[in-house]
Short mmCIF file of N, CA and C in Angstrom, two decimals:
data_model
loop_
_atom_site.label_atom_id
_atom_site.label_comp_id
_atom_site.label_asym_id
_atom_site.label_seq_id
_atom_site.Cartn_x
_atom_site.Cartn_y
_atom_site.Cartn_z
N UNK A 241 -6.30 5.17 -9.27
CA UNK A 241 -6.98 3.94 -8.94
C UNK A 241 -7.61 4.02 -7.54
N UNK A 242 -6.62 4.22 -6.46
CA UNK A 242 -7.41 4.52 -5.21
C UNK A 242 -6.13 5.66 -4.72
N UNK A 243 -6.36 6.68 -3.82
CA UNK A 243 -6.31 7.39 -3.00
C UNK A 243 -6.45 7.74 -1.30
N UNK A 244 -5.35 7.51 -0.77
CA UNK A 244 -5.35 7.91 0.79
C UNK A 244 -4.58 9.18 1.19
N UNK A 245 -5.94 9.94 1.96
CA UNK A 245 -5.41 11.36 2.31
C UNK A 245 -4.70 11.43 3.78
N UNK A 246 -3.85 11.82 4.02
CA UNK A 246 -2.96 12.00 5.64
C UNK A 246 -2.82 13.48 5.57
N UNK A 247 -2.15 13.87 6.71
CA UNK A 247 -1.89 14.77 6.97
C UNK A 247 -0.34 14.62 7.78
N UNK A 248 0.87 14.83 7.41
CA UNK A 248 1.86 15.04 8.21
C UNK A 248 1.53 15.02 9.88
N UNK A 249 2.25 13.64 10.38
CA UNK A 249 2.48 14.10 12.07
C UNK A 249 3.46 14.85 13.16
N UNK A 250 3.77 14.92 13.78
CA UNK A 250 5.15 14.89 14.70
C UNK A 250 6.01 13.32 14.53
N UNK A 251 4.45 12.60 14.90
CA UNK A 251 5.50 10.91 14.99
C UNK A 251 6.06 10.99 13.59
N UNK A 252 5.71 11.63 12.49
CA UNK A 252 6.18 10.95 10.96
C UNK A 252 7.24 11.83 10.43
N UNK A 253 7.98 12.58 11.55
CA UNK A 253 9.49 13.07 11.48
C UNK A 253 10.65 12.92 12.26
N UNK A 254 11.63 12.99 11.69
CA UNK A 254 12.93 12.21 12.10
C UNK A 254 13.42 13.20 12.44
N UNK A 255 14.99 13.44 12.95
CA UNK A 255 16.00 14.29 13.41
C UNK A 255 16.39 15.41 12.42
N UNK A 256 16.01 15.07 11.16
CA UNK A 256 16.31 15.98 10.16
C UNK A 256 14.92 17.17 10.05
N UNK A 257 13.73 16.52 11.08
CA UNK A 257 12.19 17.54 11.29
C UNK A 257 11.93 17.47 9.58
N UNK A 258 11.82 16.14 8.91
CA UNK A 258 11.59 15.64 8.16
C UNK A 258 10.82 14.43 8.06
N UNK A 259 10.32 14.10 7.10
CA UNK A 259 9.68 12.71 7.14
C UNK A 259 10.46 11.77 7.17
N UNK A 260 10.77 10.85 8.19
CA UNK A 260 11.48 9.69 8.33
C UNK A 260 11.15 8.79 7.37
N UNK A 261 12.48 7.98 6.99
CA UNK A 261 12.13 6.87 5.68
C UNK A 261 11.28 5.78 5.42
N UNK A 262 11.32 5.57 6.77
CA UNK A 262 10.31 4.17 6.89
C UNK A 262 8.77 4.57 7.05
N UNK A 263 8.65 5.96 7.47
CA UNK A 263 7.27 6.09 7.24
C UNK A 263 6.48 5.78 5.95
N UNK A 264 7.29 5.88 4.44
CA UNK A 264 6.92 5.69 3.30
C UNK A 264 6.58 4.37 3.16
N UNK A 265 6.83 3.28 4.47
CA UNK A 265 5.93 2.09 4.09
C UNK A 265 4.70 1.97 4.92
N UNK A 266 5.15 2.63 5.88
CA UNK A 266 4.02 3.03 6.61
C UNK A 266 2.30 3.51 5.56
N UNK A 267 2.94 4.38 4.91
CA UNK A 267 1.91 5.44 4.53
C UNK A 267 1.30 4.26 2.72
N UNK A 268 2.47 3.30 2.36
CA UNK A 268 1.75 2.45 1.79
C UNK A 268 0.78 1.38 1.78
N UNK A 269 1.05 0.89 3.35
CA UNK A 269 0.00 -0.12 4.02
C UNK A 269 -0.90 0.43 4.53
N UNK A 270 -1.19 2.00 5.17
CA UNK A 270 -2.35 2.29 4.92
C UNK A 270 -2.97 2.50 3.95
N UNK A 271 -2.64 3.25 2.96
CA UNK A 271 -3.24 3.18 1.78
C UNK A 271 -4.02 1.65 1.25
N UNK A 272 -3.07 0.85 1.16
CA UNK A 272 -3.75 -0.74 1.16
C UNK A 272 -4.60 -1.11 1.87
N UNK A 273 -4.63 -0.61 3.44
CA UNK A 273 -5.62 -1.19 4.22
C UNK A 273 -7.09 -0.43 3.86
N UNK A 274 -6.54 0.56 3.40
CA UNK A 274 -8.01 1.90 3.47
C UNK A 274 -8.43 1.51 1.85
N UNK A 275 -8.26 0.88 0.98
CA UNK A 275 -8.10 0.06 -0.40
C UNK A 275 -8.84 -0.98 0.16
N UNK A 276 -8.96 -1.95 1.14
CA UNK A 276 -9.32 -3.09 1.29
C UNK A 276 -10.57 -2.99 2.08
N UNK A 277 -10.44 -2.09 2.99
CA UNK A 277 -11.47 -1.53 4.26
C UNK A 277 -12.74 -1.18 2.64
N UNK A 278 -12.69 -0.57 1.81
CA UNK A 278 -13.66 0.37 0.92
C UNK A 278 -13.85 -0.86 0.25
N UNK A 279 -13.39 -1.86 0.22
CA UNK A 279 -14.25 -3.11 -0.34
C UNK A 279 -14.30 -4.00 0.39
N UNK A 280 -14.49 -4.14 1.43
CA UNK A 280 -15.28 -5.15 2.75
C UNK A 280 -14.40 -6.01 2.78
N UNK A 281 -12.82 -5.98 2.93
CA UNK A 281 -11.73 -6.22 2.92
C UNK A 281 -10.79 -6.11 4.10
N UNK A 282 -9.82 -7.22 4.64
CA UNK A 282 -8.62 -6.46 5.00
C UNK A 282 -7.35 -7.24 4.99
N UNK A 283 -6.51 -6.93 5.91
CA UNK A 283 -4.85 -7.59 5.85
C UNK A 283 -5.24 -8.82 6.28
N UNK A 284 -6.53 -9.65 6.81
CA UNK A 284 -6.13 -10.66 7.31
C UNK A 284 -7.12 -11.33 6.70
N UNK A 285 -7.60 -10.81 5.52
CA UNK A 285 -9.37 -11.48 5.03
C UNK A 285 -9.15 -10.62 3.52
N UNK A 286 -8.46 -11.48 2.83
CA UNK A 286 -8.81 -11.07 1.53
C UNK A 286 -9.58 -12.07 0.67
N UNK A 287 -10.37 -12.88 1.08
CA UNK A 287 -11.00 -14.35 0.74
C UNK A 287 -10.28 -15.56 0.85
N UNK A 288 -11.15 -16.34 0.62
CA UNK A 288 -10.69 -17.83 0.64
C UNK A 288 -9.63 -18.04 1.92
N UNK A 289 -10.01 -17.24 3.16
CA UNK A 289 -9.28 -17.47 4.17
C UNK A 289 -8.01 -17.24 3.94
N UNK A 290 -7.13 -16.39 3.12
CA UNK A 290 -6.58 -15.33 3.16
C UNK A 290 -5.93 -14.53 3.06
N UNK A 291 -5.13 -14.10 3.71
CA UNK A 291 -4.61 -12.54 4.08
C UNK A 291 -3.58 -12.35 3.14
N UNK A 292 -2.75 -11.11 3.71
CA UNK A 292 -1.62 -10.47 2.73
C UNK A 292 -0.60 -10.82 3.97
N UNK A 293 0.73 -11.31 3.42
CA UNK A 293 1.81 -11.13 3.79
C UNK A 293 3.14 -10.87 2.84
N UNK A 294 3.75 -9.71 3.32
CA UNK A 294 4.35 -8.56 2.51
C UNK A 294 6.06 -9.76 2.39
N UNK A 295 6.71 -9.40 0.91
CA UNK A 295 7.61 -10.12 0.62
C UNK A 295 8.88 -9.33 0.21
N UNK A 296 8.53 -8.34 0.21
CA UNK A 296 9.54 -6.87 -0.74
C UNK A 296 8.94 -5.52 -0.82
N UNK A 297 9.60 -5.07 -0.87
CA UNK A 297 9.17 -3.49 -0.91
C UNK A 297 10.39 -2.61 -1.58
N UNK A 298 10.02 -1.59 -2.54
CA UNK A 298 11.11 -0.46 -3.00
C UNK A 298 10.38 0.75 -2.19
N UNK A 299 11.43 1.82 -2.54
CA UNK A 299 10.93 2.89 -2.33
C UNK A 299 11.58 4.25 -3.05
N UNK A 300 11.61 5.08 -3.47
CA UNK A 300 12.39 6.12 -4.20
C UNK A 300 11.89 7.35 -3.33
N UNK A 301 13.08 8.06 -2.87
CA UNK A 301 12.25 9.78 -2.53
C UNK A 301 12.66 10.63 -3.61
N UNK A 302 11.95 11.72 -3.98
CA UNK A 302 11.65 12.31 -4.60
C UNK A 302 12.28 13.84 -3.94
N UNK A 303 11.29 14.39 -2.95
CA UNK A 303 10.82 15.29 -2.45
C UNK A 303 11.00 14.86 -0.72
N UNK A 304 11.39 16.28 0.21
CA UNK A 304 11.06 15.95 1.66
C UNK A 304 9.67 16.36 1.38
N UNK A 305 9.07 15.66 2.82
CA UNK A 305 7.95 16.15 3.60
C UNK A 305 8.03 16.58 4.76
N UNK A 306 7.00 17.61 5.05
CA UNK A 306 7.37 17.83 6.18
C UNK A 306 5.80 18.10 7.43
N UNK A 307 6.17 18.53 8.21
CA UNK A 307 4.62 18.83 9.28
C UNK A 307 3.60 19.38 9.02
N UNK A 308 2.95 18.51 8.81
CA UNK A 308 1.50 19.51 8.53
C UNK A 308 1.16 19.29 7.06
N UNK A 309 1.37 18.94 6.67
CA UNK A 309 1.37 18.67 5.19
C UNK A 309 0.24 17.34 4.73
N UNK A 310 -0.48 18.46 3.72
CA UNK A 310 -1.43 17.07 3.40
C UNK A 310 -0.92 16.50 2.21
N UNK A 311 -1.14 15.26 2.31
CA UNK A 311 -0.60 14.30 1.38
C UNK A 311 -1.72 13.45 0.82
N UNK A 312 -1.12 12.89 -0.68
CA UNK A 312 -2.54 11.76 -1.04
C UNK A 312 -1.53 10.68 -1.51
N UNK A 313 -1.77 9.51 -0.95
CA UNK A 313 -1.04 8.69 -1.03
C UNK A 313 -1.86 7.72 -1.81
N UNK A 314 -1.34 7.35 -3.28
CA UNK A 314 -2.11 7.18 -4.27
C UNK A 314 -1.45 5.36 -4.24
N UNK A 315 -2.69 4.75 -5.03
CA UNK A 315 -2.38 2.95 -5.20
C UNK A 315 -2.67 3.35 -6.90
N UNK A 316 -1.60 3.39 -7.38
CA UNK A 316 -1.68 3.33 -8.85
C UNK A 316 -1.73 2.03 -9.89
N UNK A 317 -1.49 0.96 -9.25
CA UNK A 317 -2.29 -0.11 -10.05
C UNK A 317 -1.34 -1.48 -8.86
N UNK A 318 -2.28 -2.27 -9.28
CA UNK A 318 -2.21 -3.50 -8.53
C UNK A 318 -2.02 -4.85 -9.85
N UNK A 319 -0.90 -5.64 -9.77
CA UNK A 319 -0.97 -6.54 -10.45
C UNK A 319 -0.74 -8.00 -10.13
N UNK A 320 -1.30 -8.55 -10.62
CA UNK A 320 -1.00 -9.65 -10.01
C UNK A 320 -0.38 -10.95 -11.24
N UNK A 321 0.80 -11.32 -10.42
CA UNK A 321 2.06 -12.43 -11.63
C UNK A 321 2.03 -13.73 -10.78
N UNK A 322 1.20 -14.40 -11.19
CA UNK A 322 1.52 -15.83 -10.63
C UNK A 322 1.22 -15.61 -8.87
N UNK A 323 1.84 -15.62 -8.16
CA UNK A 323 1.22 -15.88 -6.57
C UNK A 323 1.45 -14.48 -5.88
N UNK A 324 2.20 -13.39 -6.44
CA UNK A 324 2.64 -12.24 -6.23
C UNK A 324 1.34 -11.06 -6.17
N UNK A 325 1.39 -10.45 -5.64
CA UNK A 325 0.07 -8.81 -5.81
C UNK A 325 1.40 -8.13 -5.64
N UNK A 326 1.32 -6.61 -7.13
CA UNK A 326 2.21 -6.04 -6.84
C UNK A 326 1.34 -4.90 -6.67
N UNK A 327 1.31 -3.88 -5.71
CA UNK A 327 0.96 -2.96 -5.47
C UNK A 327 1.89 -1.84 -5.85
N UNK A 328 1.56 -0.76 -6.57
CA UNK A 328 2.55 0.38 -7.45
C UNK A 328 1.95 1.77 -6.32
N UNK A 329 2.75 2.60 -5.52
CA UNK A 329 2.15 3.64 -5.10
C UNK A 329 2.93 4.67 -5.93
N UNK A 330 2.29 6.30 -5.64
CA UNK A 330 2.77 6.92 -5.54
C UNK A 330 2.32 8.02 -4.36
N UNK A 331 3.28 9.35 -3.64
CA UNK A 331 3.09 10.08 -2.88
C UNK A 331 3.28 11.56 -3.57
N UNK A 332 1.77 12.23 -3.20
CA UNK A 332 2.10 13.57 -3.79
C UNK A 332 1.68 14.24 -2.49
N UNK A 333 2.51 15.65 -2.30
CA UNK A 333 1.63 16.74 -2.00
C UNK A 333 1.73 18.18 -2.77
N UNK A 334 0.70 18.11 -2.91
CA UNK A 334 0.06 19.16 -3.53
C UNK A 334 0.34 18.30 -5.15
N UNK A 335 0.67 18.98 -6.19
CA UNK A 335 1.30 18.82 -7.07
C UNK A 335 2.59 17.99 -7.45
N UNK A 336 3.62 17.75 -6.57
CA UNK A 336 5.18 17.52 -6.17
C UNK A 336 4.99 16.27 -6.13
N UNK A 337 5.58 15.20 -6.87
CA UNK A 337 5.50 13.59 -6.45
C UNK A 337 6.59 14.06 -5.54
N UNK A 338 6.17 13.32 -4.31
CA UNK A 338 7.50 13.12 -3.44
C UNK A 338 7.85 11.72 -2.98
N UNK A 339 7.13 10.84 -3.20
CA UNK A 339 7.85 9.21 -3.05
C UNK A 339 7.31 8.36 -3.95
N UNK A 340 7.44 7.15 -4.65
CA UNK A 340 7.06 6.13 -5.23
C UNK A 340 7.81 5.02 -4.83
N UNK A 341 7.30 3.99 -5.19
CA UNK A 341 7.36 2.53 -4.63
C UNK A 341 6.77 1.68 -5.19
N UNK A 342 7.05 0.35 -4.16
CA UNK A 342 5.80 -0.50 -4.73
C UNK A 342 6.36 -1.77 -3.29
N UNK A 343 4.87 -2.53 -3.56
CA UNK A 343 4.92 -3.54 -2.20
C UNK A 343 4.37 -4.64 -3.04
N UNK A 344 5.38 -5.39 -2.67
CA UNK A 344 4.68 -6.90 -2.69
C UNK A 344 4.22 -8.17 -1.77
N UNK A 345 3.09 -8.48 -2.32
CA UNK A 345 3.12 -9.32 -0.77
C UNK A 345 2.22 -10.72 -1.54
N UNK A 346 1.76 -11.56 -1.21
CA UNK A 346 1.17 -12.76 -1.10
C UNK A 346 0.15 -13.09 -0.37
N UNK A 347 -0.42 -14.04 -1.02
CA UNK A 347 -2.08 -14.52 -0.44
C UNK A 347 -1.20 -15.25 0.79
N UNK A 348 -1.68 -15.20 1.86
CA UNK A 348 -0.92 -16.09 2.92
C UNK A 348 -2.64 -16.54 4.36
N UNK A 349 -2.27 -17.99 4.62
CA UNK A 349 -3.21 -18.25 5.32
C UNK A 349 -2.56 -18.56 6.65
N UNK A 350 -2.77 -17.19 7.38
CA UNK A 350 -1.95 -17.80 9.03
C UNK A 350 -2.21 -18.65 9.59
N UNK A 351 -3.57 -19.20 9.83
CA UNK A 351 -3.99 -20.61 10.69
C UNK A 351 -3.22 -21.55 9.81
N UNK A 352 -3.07 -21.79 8.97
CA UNK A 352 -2.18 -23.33 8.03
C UNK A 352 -0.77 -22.40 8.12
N UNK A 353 -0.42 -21.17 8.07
CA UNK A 353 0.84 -20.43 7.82
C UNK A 353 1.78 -21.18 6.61
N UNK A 354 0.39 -20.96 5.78
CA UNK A 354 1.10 -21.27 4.18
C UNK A 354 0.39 -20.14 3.18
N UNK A 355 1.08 -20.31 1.97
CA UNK A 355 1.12 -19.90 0.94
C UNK A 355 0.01 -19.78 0.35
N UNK A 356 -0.80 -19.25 -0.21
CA UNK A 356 -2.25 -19.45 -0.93
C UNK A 356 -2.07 -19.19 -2.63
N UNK A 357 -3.02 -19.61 -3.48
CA UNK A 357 -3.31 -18.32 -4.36
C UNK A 357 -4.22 -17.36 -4.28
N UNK A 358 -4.12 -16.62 -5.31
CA UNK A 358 -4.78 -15.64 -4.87
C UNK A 358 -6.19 -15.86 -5.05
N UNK A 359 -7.47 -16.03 -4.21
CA UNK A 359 -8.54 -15.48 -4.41
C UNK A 359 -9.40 -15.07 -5.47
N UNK A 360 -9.82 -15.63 -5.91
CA UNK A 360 -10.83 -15.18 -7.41
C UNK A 360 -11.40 -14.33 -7.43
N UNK A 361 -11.90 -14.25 -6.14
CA UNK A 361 -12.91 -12.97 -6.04
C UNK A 361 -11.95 -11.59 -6.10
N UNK A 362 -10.75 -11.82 -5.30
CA UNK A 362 -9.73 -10.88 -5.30
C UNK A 362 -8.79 -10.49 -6.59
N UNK A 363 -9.10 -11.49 -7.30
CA UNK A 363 -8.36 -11.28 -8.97
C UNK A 363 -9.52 -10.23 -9.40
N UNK A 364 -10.44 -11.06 -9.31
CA UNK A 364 -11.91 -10.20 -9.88
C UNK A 364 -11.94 -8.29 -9.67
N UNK A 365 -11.65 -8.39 -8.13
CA UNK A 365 -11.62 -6.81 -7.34
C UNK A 365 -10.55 -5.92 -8.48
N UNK A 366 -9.22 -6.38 -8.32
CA UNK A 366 -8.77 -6.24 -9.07
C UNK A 366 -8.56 -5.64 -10.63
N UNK A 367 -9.08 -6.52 -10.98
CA UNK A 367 -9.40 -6.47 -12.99
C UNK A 367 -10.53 -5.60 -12.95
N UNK A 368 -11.64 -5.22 -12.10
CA UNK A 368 -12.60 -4.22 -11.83
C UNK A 368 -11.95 -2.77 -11.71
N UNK A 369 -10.51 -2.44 -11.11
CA UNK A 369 -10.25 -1.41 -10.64
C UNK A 369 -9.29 -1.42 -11.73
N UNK A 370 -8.54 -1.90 -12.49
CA UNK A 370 -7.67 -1.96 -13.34
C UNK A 370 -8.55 -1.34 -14.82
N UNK A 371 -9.86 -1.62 -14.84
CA UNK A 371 -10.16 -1.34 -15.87
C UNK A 371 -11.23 -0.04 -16.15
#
């Protein structure tokens, strides 16, 4: 569905000279942002005034990563249940799934710092890339 390429850092290893755990949400909100950026989009402007604010998150490892390593950090489908966007990733390099997940988050409007639905136009984006 969409695709974000990285490359392993120094900052994105831990004591084990491994990929630290929390980078795997890291490497999902870019993916989302670089998803939103490619359709005149972002975390704080997804229409109708707005944004995403994140409610849950999984994560599964698979595989280490390690330095230097290119990665494609894939958005394998986006759904949306009532006020929820579930975003499904997965992480490969090369061939090797090495993490999957998924993020959820909500239409959220910080100036009112309430709840929204979601965006029509953003259902629309959506059901475009889904299909």
């Amino acid at each position: 569905m969409f695709t974000f390429n990285y490359t392993i850092k120094q900052e994105d290893l831990n004591y084990g000279n491994h990929v630290g755990n929390e980078r795997a949400l890291l490497f999902f909100q870019w993916a989302r942002e670089e998803f939103l950026r490619a359709n005149n989009l972002s975390e704080t402007d997804i229409g109708d005034g707005s944004g995403f604010i994140q409610t849950e998150a999984t994560v599964q490892y698979k595989k280490q990563l390690f330095l230097d390593q290119e990665i494609k950090v894939n958005i394998t489908k986006i759904e949306i249940k009532g006020l929820r966007i579930i975003f499904e990733h997965e992480i490969f390099c090369g061939d090797d799934l090495a993490i999957t997940g998924t993020a959820t988050v909500l239409a959220y409007n910080y100036e009112e710092q309430k709840v929204k639905k979601v965006p029509t136009s953003f259902k629309e984006l959506v059901e475009n890339y889904n299909s």
